[in-house]
Coordinates of C-alpha atoms in Angstrom, one line a residue:
Chain K
M93 CA 175.2 78.7 114.7
M94 CA 172.7 80.3 117.2
E95 CA 171.4 77.0 118.6
L96 CA 175.1 76.1 119.4
L97 CA 175.1 78.9 122.0
Q98 CA 172.8 77.1 124.3
Y99 CA 175.7 74.8 125.2
E100 CA 177.9 76.1 128.0
F101 CA 181.1 74.7 126.5
I102 CA 180.4 76.5 123.2
R103 CA 179.8 79.8 125.1
N104 CA 183.1 79.2 127.1
A105 CA 184.9 78.5 123.9
I106 CA 183.7 81.6 122.2
M107 CA 184.5 83.7 125.3
A108 CA 188.0 82.1 125.3
G109 CA 188.4 82.8 121.6
I110 CA 187.5 86.5 122.1
L111 CA 189.8 86.9 125.2
A112 CA 192.6 85.2 123.1
S113 CA 192.0 87.6 120.3
I114 CA 192.4 90.6 122.5
S115 CA 195.8 89.7 123.8
C116 CA 197.1 88.3 120.5
G117 CA 195.6 91.3 118.7
I118 CA 197.5 93.8 120.8
I119 CA 200.8 91.9 121.3
G120 CA 200.8 90.3 117.9
V121 CA 201.0 93.8 116.4
Y122 CA 204.3 94.4 118.3
V123 CA 205.6 90.9 117.3
V124 CA 204.9 91.6 113.6
V125 CA 206.1 95.2 113.4
K126 CA 209.3 94.7 115.5
R127 CA 209.9 91.4 113.6
I128 CA 210.3 89.2 116.6
V129 CA 208.3 86.3 115.3
F130 CA 211.1 83.8 115.9
I131 CA 211.9 84.8 119.5
S132 CA 208.1 84.6 120.1
G133 CA 208.0 81.1 118.7
G134 CA 211.0 80.3 120.9
I135 CA 209.2 81.5 124.0
A136 CA 206.1 79.6 123.1
H137 CA 207.9 76.3 122.6
A138 CA 210.2 76.6 125.6
S139 CA 207.0 77.1 127.7
F140 CA 206.4 73.4 127.2
G141 CA 208.8 73.0 130.1
G142 CA 206.1 74.7 132.2
I143 CA 203.6 72.1 131.2
G144 CA 205.9 69.4 132.2
L145 CA 206.5 71.2 135.5
G146 CA 202.8 71.5 136.1
Y147 CA 202.3 67.8 135.6
Y148 CA 205.3 66.9 137.7
L149 CA 204.1 69.0 140.6
G150 CA 200.5 67.8 140.1
I151 CA 199.1 71.3 139.6
N152 CA 197.2 72.8 136.7
P153 CA 199.7 72.8 133.9
I154 CA 198.7 76.4 132.9
L155 CA 200.0 77.5 136.4
G156 CA 203.2 75.9 135.6
V157 CA 203.5 77.6 132.2
L158 CA 203.0 81.1 133.7
P159 CA 206.4 81.3 135.6
F160 CA 208.1 79.2 133.0
S161 CA 207.2 81.3 130.0
I162 CA 208.2 84.4 131.8
A163 CA 211.5 82.8 132.7
S164 CA 212.1 81.8 129.1
A165 CA 211.2 85.3 127.9
L166 CA 213.6 86.9 130.2
S167 CA 216.4 84.5 129.5
M168 CA 215.9 84.7 125.7
G169 CA 215.8 88.5 125.9
W170 CA 218.9 88.6 128.0
V171 CA 220.9 86.1 126.0
S172 CA 219.9 87.6 122.7
K173 CA 221.0 91.1 123.8
R174 CA 224.0 90.3 126.0
S175 CA 225.6 87.1 125.0
R176 CA 228.2 86.8 122.2
L177 CA 226.1 84.1 120.5
P178 CA 224.1 85.3 117.4
E179 CA 220.6 86.0 118.4
D180 CA 218.9 83.3 116.4
T181 CA 221.3 80.6 117.5
A182 CA 220.7 81.6 121.2
I183 CA 216.9 81.4 120.6
G184 CA 217.2 78.0 118.9
I185 CA 219.0 76.6 121.8
L186 CA 216.7 77.9 124.5
W187 CA 213.7 76.8 122.3
A188 CA 214.7 73.2 122.3
M189 CA 216.1 73.3 125.9
G190 CA 212.6 74.3 127.3
M191 CA 210.8 71.6 125.3
S192 CA 213.4 68.9 126.5
I193 CA 212.9 69.9 130.2
G194 CA 209.1 69.5 129.5
I195 CA 209.5 66.1 128.0
I196 CA 211.7 64.8 130.8
L197 CA 209.4 66.2 133.6
V198 CA 206.4 64.6 131.9
S199 CA 208.1 61.2 131.7
L200 CA 209.2 61.5 135.3
T201 CA 205.6 62.0 136.3
P202 CA 204.2 58.7 137.5
G203 CA 201.2 57.4 135.6
Y204 CA 199.6 58.7 132.4
A205 CA 199.6 62.4 131.4
P206 CA 196.1 63.3 130.6
D207 CA 195.3 65.9 127.9
L208 CA 198.9 66.4 127.0
M209 CA 197.7 66.9 123.4
T210 CA 195.4 69.7 124.6
Y211 CA 198.4 71.8 125.6
L212 CA 200.3 71.0 122.4
F213 CA 197.6 71.6 119.9
G214 CA 194.9 73.3 122.0
N215 CA 191.2 72.4 122.5
I216 CA 189.1 75.4 123.0
L217 CA 186.0 73.3 123.5
T218 CA 187.3 72.0 126.8
V219 CA 188.4 75.3 128.4
P220 CA 187.2 75.3 132.0
F221 CA 185.7 78.4 133.5
S222 CA 188.7 78.9 135.9
D223 CA 191.0 79.2 132.9
I224 CA 188.7 81.9 131.4
V225 CA 189.1 83.9 134.6
L226 CA 192.9 83.6 134.3
M227 CA 192.7 84.7 130.7
L228 CA 190.6 87.7 131.7
V229 CA 193.2 88.7 134.3
L230 CA 196.1 88.3 131.9
D231 CA 194.3 90.3 129.2
A232 CA 193.7 93.1 131.8
I233 CA 197.4 93.2 132.7
I234 CA 198.4 93.2 129.0
I235 CA 196.0 96.1 128.3
L236 CA 197.2 98.1 131.3
V237 CA 200.9 97.8 130.5
V238 CA 200.5 98.6 126.9
Y239 CA 198.3 101.6 127.7
S240 CA 200.8 102.9 130.2
F241 CA 203.9 102.5 128.0
Y242 CA 202.3 103.0 124.6
K243 CA 204.6 105.8 123.4
E244 CA 207.7 104.1 124.7
F245 CA 206.8 100.8 123.1
L246 CA 206.2 102.6 119.8
A247 CA 209.7 104.3 119.9
L248 CA 211.3 101.0 121.0
C249 CA 209.8 99.1 118.1
F250 CA 210.5 101.8 115.5
D251 CA 214.1 102.8 116.6
E252 CA 215.5 101.3 119.6
E253 CA 218.8 103.3 119.5
F254 CA 217.0 106.6 119.2
A255 CA 214.6 105.7 122.0
T256 CA 217.7 105.0 124.2
V257 CA 219.1 108.4 123.3
R258 CA 215.9 110.0 124.4
G259 CA 216.2 108.4 127.8
V260 CA 214.0 105.3 127.3
H261 CA 215.5 102.2 129.1
A262 CA 215.2 100.2 125.9
E263 CA 216.7 97.0 127.1
R264 CA 214.4 96.8 130.1
L265 CA 211.3 97.8 128.1
Y266 CA 212.2 95.1 125.6
L267 CA 212.2 92.5 128.4
V268 CA 208.8 93.8 129.5
L269 CA 207.6 93.3 125.9
L270 CA 208.8 89.7 125.9
C271 CA 207.1 89.1 129.2
L272 CA 203.9 90.4 127.7
I273 CA 204.4 87.9 124.8
A274 CA 204.9 85.1 127.4
L275 CA 201.6 86.2 129.1
T276 CA 199.9 86.2 125.7
I277 CA 201.2 82.7 125.0
V278 CA 199.7 81.5 128.4
V279 CA 196.4 83.0 127.2
L280 CA 196.6 81.3 123.9
I281 CA 197.7 77.8 125.0
R282 CA 194.2 76.6 125.7
V283 CA 193.0 77.9 122.3
V284 CA 195.5 76.7 119.8
G285 CA 198.2 75.0 121.9
I286 CA 201.9 75.7 122.2
I287 CA 202.8 74.5 118.6
L288 CA 200.3 76.7 116.8
V289 CA 200.5 79.9 119.0
I290 CA 202.7 81.6 116.5
A291 CA 199.8 81.7 113.9
L292 CA 197.6 83.7 116.3
L293 CA 200.4 86.1 117.1
T294 CA 201.1 86.8 113.4
V295 CA 198.2 86.3 111.0
P296 CA 195.7 88.8 112.5
A297 CA 198.3 91.4 112.9
A298 CA 199.8 90.9 109.5
M299 CA 196.4 91.1 107.9
S300 CA 195.4 94.3 109.7
R301 CA 198.6 95.9 108.5
Q302 CA 197.1 95.6 105.0
F303 CA 194.3 98.0 106.0
T304 CA 196.0 100.6 108.1
S305 CA 199.3 102.3 108.9
N306 CA 198.3 103.3 112.4
L307 CA 199.4 101.0 115.3
K308 CA 196.3 101.5 117.4
K309 CA 194.0 100.9 114.5
M310 CA 196.1 97.8 113.7
M311 CA 195.5 96.5 117.2
M312 CA 191.7 97.1 117.0
L313 CA 191.5 95.4 113.6
S314 CA 193.6 92.4 114.5
I315 CA 191.4 91.9 117.6
L316 CA 188.4 91.9 115.4
F317 CA 190.0 89.6 112.9
G318 CA 191.1 87.2 115.6
A319 CA 187.6 87.1 117.2
V320 CA 186.0 86.5 113.7
F321 CA 188.5 83.8 112.7
S322 CA 188.4 82.0 116.1
S323 CA 184.5 82.0 116.2
G324 CA 184.5 80.7 112.6
G325 CA 187.0 78.1 113.4
I326 CA 185.1 76.9 116.5
W327 CA 181.9 76.6 114.4
L328 CA 183.7 74.7 111.6
S329 CA 185.4 72.4 114.1
Y330 CA 182.1 71.6 115.7
L331 CA 180.4 71.1 112.3
F332 CA 183.1 68.6 111.0
D333 CA 184.2 67.2 114.3
V334 CA 187.9 68.2 113.8
P335 CA 190.4 69.7 116.3
S336 CA 189.5 73.3 117.0
G337 CA 193.0 74.8 117.3
A338 CA 194.1 73.6 114.0
T339 CA 190.9 74.6 112.4
I340 CA 191.2 78.1 113.7
V341 CA 194.7 78.4 112.4
L342 CA 193.8 77.0 109.1
V343 CA 190.8 79.4 108.7
M344 CA 193.1 82.3 109.4
S345 CA 196.0 81.3 107.1
V346 CA 193.7 80.4 104.2
V347 CA 191.8 83.7 104.5
Y348 CA 195.1 85.6 104.7
M349 CA 196.5 83.7 101.7
L350 CA 193.4 84.2 99.7
Y351 CA 193.4 87.9 100.5
S352 CA 197.0 88.3 99.5
F353 CA 196.4 86.4 96.4
V354 CA 193.4 88.5 95.3
K355 CA 195.3 91.7 96.2
G356 CA 198.2 90.5 94.2
I357 CA 196.1 89.9 91.1
S358 CA 194.2 93.1 91.3
S359 CA 197.3 95.3 91.6
Chain D
M202 CA 226.4 127.7 131.1
N203 CA 228.4 130.6 129.9
M204 CA 229.2 131.4 126.3
T205 CA 232.6 130.0 126.2
A206 CA 231.6 126.6 127.8
D207 CA 232.8 123.5 126.1
V208 CA 230.1 121.4 124.7
V209 CA 232.0 118.1 124.4
V210 CA 235.4 117.3 125.9
I211 CA 236.8 113.9 124.9
K212 CA 240.1 112.9 126.5
D213 CA 242.4 110.0 125.6
V214 CA 239.4 107.9 124.6
W215 CA 239.9 104.3 123.3
V216 CA 237.1 102.0 122.1
H217 CA 237.6 98.3 121.4
Y218 CA 235.3 95.9 119.7
D219 CA 236.4 92.4 120.7
S220 CA 239.9 93.8 121.6
V221 CA 240.2 95.3 118.1
P222 CA 240.7 99.1 118.6
V223 CA 238.2 101.1 116.7
L224 CA 239.0 104.5 118.2
E225 CA 242.6 105.2 119.4
D226 CA 243.6 107.9 121.7
I227 CA 240.9 110.4 120.7
N228 CA 241.1 113.9 122.0
L229 CA 238.5 116.4 120.9
V230 CA 236.9 119.6 122.2
I231 CA 233.8 120.8 120.6
K232 CA 232.8 124.4 121.5
E233 CA 229.5 126.2 121.4
Q234 CA 228.4 127.1 117.9
D235 CA 231.1 124.9 116.4
F236 CA 230.1 123.5 113.0
L237 CA 232.4 120.5 112.7
G238 CA 232.6 118.0 109.9
I239 CA 234.3 114.7 110.6
I240 CA 235.4 112.8 107.5
G241 CA 236.9 109.4 107.1
V242 CA 236.6 106.1 105.3
N243 CA 233.8 103.7 106.3
G244 CA 234.7 101.6 109.1
G245 CA 237.0 104.3 110.5
G246 CA 235.1 104.8 113.6
K247 CA 232.9 107.8 112.7
S248 CA 229.6 106.4 113.9
T249 CA 231.3 105.0 116.9
L250 CA 232.6 108.4 117.9
L251 CA 229.1 109.8 117.7
K252 CA 227.8 106.9 119.8
V253 CA 230.5 107.6 122.4
I254 CA 229.2 111.2 122.6
L255 CA 225.7 109.9 123.0
G256 CA 226.7 107.5 125.7
L257 CA 225.5 104.5 123.6
I258 CA 229.1 103.1 123.7
K259 CA 231.2 103.1 126.7
P260 CA 234.9 103.8 126.0
S261 CA 237.3 101.2 127.3
K262 CA 239.7 104.0 128.3
G263 CA 239.5 107.7 128.7
T264 CA 236.8 110.2 129.7
V265 CA 233.8 111.9 127.8
R266 CA 232.1 115.0 129.2
V267 CA 229.1 116.5 127.4
F268 CA 228.0 119.9 128.8
G269 CA 230.2 119.2 131.8
D270 CA 228.3 115.9 132.7
T271 CA 228.3 112.3 131.6
P272 CA 226.9 111.6 128.2
Q273 CA 223.9 109.8 129.7
I274 CA 222.9 112.8 131.8
S275 CA 223.4 115.3 129.0
R276 CA 221.5 113.3 126.4
K277 CA 218.4 115.5 126.7
Y278 CA 220.4 118.4 125.2
V279 CA 221.6 116.4 122.3
G280 CA 219.8 115.8 119.0
Y281 CA 220.7 112.8 117.0
V282 CA 220.1 112.0 113.3
P283 CA 221.1 108.3 112.8
Q284 CA 222.1 106.9 109.4
Y285 CA 219.2 106.9 107.1
S286 CA 219.5 103.4 105.8
L287 CA 218.7 101.9 109.2
F288 CA 215.0 102.4 109.1
D289 CA 212.2 99.9 108.5
L290 CA 210.1 101.9 106.0
E291 CA 207.2 99.5 106.2
F292 CA 206.8 100.5 109.9
P293 CA 203.3 101.7 110.6
V294 CA 204.1 105.1 112.1
S295 CA 203.1 108.6 111.0
V296 CA 205.4 111.7 110.5
W297 CA 203.8 113.2 113.6
E298 CA 204.4 110.2 115.8
V299 CA 208.0 110.0 114.8
V300 CA 208.7 113.7 115.5
L301 CA 207.0 113.3 118.9
M302 CA 209.5 110.6 119.8
G303 CA 212.1 113.4 119.9
R304 CA 210.2 114.6 123.0
L305 CA 210.3 111.3 124.9
G306 CA 213.1 112.5 127.3
H307 CA 211.1 115.6 128.3
T308 CA 207.7 113.8 129.0
G309 CA 208.5 111.1 131.3
L310 CA 207.0 107.7 131.8
L311 CA 203.3 107.0 132.2
K312 CA 202.4 110.5 130.8
R313 CA 200.8 111.5 127.5
Y314 CA 202.7 114.1 125.4
S315 CA 202.0 117.5 126.8
E316 CA 201.0 120.7 124.9
E317 CA 204.5 121.9 125.2
D318 CA 205.7 118.6 123.6
K319 CA 203.3 119.0 120.8
K320 CA 204.3 122.6 120.3
A321 CA 207.9 121.7 120.1
A322 CA 207.1 118.9 117.5
L323 CA 205.0 121.3 115.4
D324 CA 207.8 123.9 115.4
A325 CA 210.4 121.3 114.4
L326 CA 208.1 120.2 111.5
A327 CA 207.5 123.8 110.4
K328 CA 211.3 124.4 110.5
M329 CA 211.8 121.5 108.2
D330 CA 208.9 122.6 106.0
M331 CA 207.1 119.3 106.5
L332 CA 203.9 120.4 108.3
E333 CA 201.6 119.4 105.5
Y334 CA 202.9 115.8 105.6
K335 CA 202.2 115.5 109.4
D336 CA 199.7 112.6 109.1
R337 CA 201.5 110.7 106.3
Q338 CA 203.1 107.3 107.0
V339 CA 206.8 107.8 107.0
G340 CA 207.5 105.0 104.5
K341 CA 205.2 106.8 102.0
L342 CA 207.5 109.8 101.7
S343 CA 210.4 110.4 99.3
G344 CA 214.0 109.9 100.6
G345 CA 214.6 113.6 101.0
Q346 CA 211.3 114.1 102.9
Q347 CA 212.1 111.2 105.3
H348 CA 215.4 112.8 105.9
R349 CA 213.7 116.0 107.0
V350 CA 211.4 114.1 109.3
F351 CA 214.4 112.5 111.1
I352 CA 216.0 115.9 111.4
A353 CA 212.8 117.3 112.7
R354 CA 212.7 114.5 115.3
A355 CA 216.1 115.5 116.5
L356 CA 215.2 119.2 116.6
A357 CA 212.0 118.6 118.6
A358 CA 214.1 118.0 121.7
N359 CA 215.5 121.6 121.3
P360 CA 219.0 120.3 121.4
K361 CA 222.1 122.4 122.1
L362 CA 224.2 119.9 120.2
L363 CA 223.2 118.2 117.0
L364 CA 224.9 115.1 115.8
L365 CA 224.3 113.9 112.2
D366 CA 225.5 110.5 110.9
E367 CA 226.1 110.5 107.1
P368 CA 223.3 113.1 106.6
A369 CA 224.0 113.5 102.9
A370 CA 223.8 109.9 101.9
G371 CA 220.8 109.1 99.8
I372 CA 219.6 112.6 99.0
D373 CA 220.3 114.3 95.7
T374 CA 222.5 117.3 95.2
I375 CA 219.7 120.0 95.2
I376 CA 218.2 118.8 98.4
Q377 CA 221.7 118.5 99.9
E378 CA 222.3 122.2 99.1
E379 CA 219.0 123.2 100.9
F380 CA 220.0 120.9 103.7
Y381 CA 223.3 122.7 104.3
E382 CA 221.6 126.0 104.1
L383 CA 219.4 124.9 106.8
L384 CA 222.3 123.8 109.0
E385 CA 223.8 127.3 108.4
K386 CA 220.7 128.7 110.1
L387 CA 220.7 126.2 112.9
K388 CA 224.4 126.7 113.8
T389 CA 223.6 130.0 115.5
K390 CA 221.6 128.1 118.1
M391 CA 223.5 125.0 118.6
A392 CA 226.8 123.2 118.0
I393 CA 226.6 120.8 115.0
V394 CA 228.8 117.8 114.3
L395 CA 228.3 115.8 111.1
V396 CA 230.2 112.8 110.0
S397 CA 230.6 111.7 106.4
H398 CA 232.8 109.5 104.2
D399 CA 232.4 112.1 101.4
I400 CA 234.8 115.0 101.8
S401 CA 233.3 117.0 98.9
A402 CA 229.8 117.0 100.5
V403 CA 231.1 118.3 103.8
S404 CA 234.0 120.6 103.1
V405 CA 232.2 123.5 101.5
Y406 CA 229.8 124.2 104.4
V407 CA 231.4 123.3 107.7
D408 CA 233.5 125.7 109.6
K409 CA 235.9 123.1 110.9
I410 CA 237.1 119.7 109.7
A411 CA 238.5 116.7 111.4
C412 CA 239.8 113.5 109.8
L413 CA 239.1 110.2 111.5
N414 CA 240.6 106.8 110.8
H415 CA 240.7 105.2 114.2
R416 CA 242.9 108.2 115.1
L417 CA 241.6 111.7 114.9
Y418 CA 243.4 114.5 113.0
Y419 CA 242.1 117.9 114.0
H420 CA 243.5 121.3 114.3
D421 CA 240.5 123.2 115.6
S422 CA 240.1 124.8 112.1
K423 CA 239.2 124.1 108.6
E424 CA 242.7 123.2 107.7
L425 CA 243.9 119.7 107.0
T426 CA 247.4 118.8 106.0
A427 CA 248.1 116.4 103.2
E428 CA 249.6 114.1 105.9
D429 CA 246.2 114.1 107.7
L430 CA 244.4 113.1 104.7
E431 CA 246.8 110.5 103.7
A432 CA 246.7 108.9 107.2
T433 CA 242.9 109.0 107.0
Y434 CA 242.4 107.6 103.5
H435 CA 245.5 105.5 103.2
C436 CA 246.4 106.8 99.7
P437 CA 247.9 110.0 98.4
V438 CA 245.2 112.6 98.1
E439 CA 245.3 115.8 96.2
L440 CA 243.3 118.7 97.7
I441 CA 241.7 121.2 95.5
A442 CA 240.9 123.8 98.1
H443 CA 239.1 126.5 96.2
G444 CA 238.1 125.1 92.8
V445 CA 234.6 124.9 91.7
P446 CA 233.2 122.4 92.3
H447 CA 235.0 121.7 95.5
R448 CA 236.3 118.2 95.6
V449 CA 239.1 116.0 96.5
L450 CA 240.7 113.8 93.9
K451 CA 242.4 110.6 94.8
K452 CA 245.4 109.2 93.0
H453 CA 245.7 105.4 93.2

């Protein structure tokens, strides 16, 4: 593996993998313990509208995703809390709506849409340095917000009603959490793509839960798992010349399933 | 606040869910050091009434004053023990972290818990005899122990009013007895309101009883008339007031 590191694109890929692991390690823990996997998947898929917007406006699609994913996070949070629709119905509708907007905007864009597949399924081997800088900035924002509101987030995830009674603005804080999920999705798109984002948000966190009952330690461990899995996936995808995003997700899922299987037998 | 101040004053309060009334024309005054039990069938609005006092539910009509202010403002003086069954016991959180949550309203945003917060949390844990389990994950405790943790969380805020929703559910009789003895001690320092669907669990210990089935039947005392109980439980009820064990038999 060492000789691979002389290539710049491999170094970028590994750096992107680690930056992605940081954000999904921290936010994934909240997604798993608060059981908001479905709404996170919804935000991710609806963000495809942002990709379409980027193509349509002729800008870097990632810059289109940023506002679009924040907007979908806010509207999903708002609709799921305030509207009379059942939460999962509301999420399902917005999920498909965002993707449809994306498809229409891409089709309205004259000419051929290059690397559309990259955004759907990720390609960590083609991450440009500018995107790494963006990932770094988003990671910094995520860390800063979580550090500042750590005790409120913990109370919100554990017992929203009690948090409210103790004076926490639970609904606003929940929307902040959804926005952090949106930012995490932007960080992850380059790595595994919109469709596979949900694996990175859940597998490392779910696995770390097996080893500790402390939220902070869970975050550290899932960052570590994410980094190891994504580096392993990059190496395997280079070795066998298969898509990197799918390989990373498969490595994670297989390891997690094997671990659960072995644990199930031994207990 | 002087000694005779009213803790909670509820006037002509109505609550509707989707235009179906859940609470109808509620009038209730809770005084300092009251130990009030509210009984009634499930779905009769007991939890809703507590949530109105906490300011979690806005009444569609009527006024609620807690310590002379709106429920939202007075929340910091109110301790709340929600229904036990609502917790995710897999949640990765320790006893200590849970009890500290009781201090959130005193700490403020962007700050770590202060020494004062930690001292209040320690005191609350000691009061509930749970200090030795401080670092345990909440899900790894027995039902009775978890129950104490959630009471400790409410006490950590040093409340002047303590609201308990179905506190006796899910704990066995011996622990229940200990629990009511604890409330006996606490009631010298705060007003206590507990709601339950189980008359027998409540009636022995509380000082005053109200019946709630959308409407509230309350005479500022421990006395209930047969009509009150009938209105609450929708069936003839025979009260055995001083038998041992205390209980209410229903005739169907």
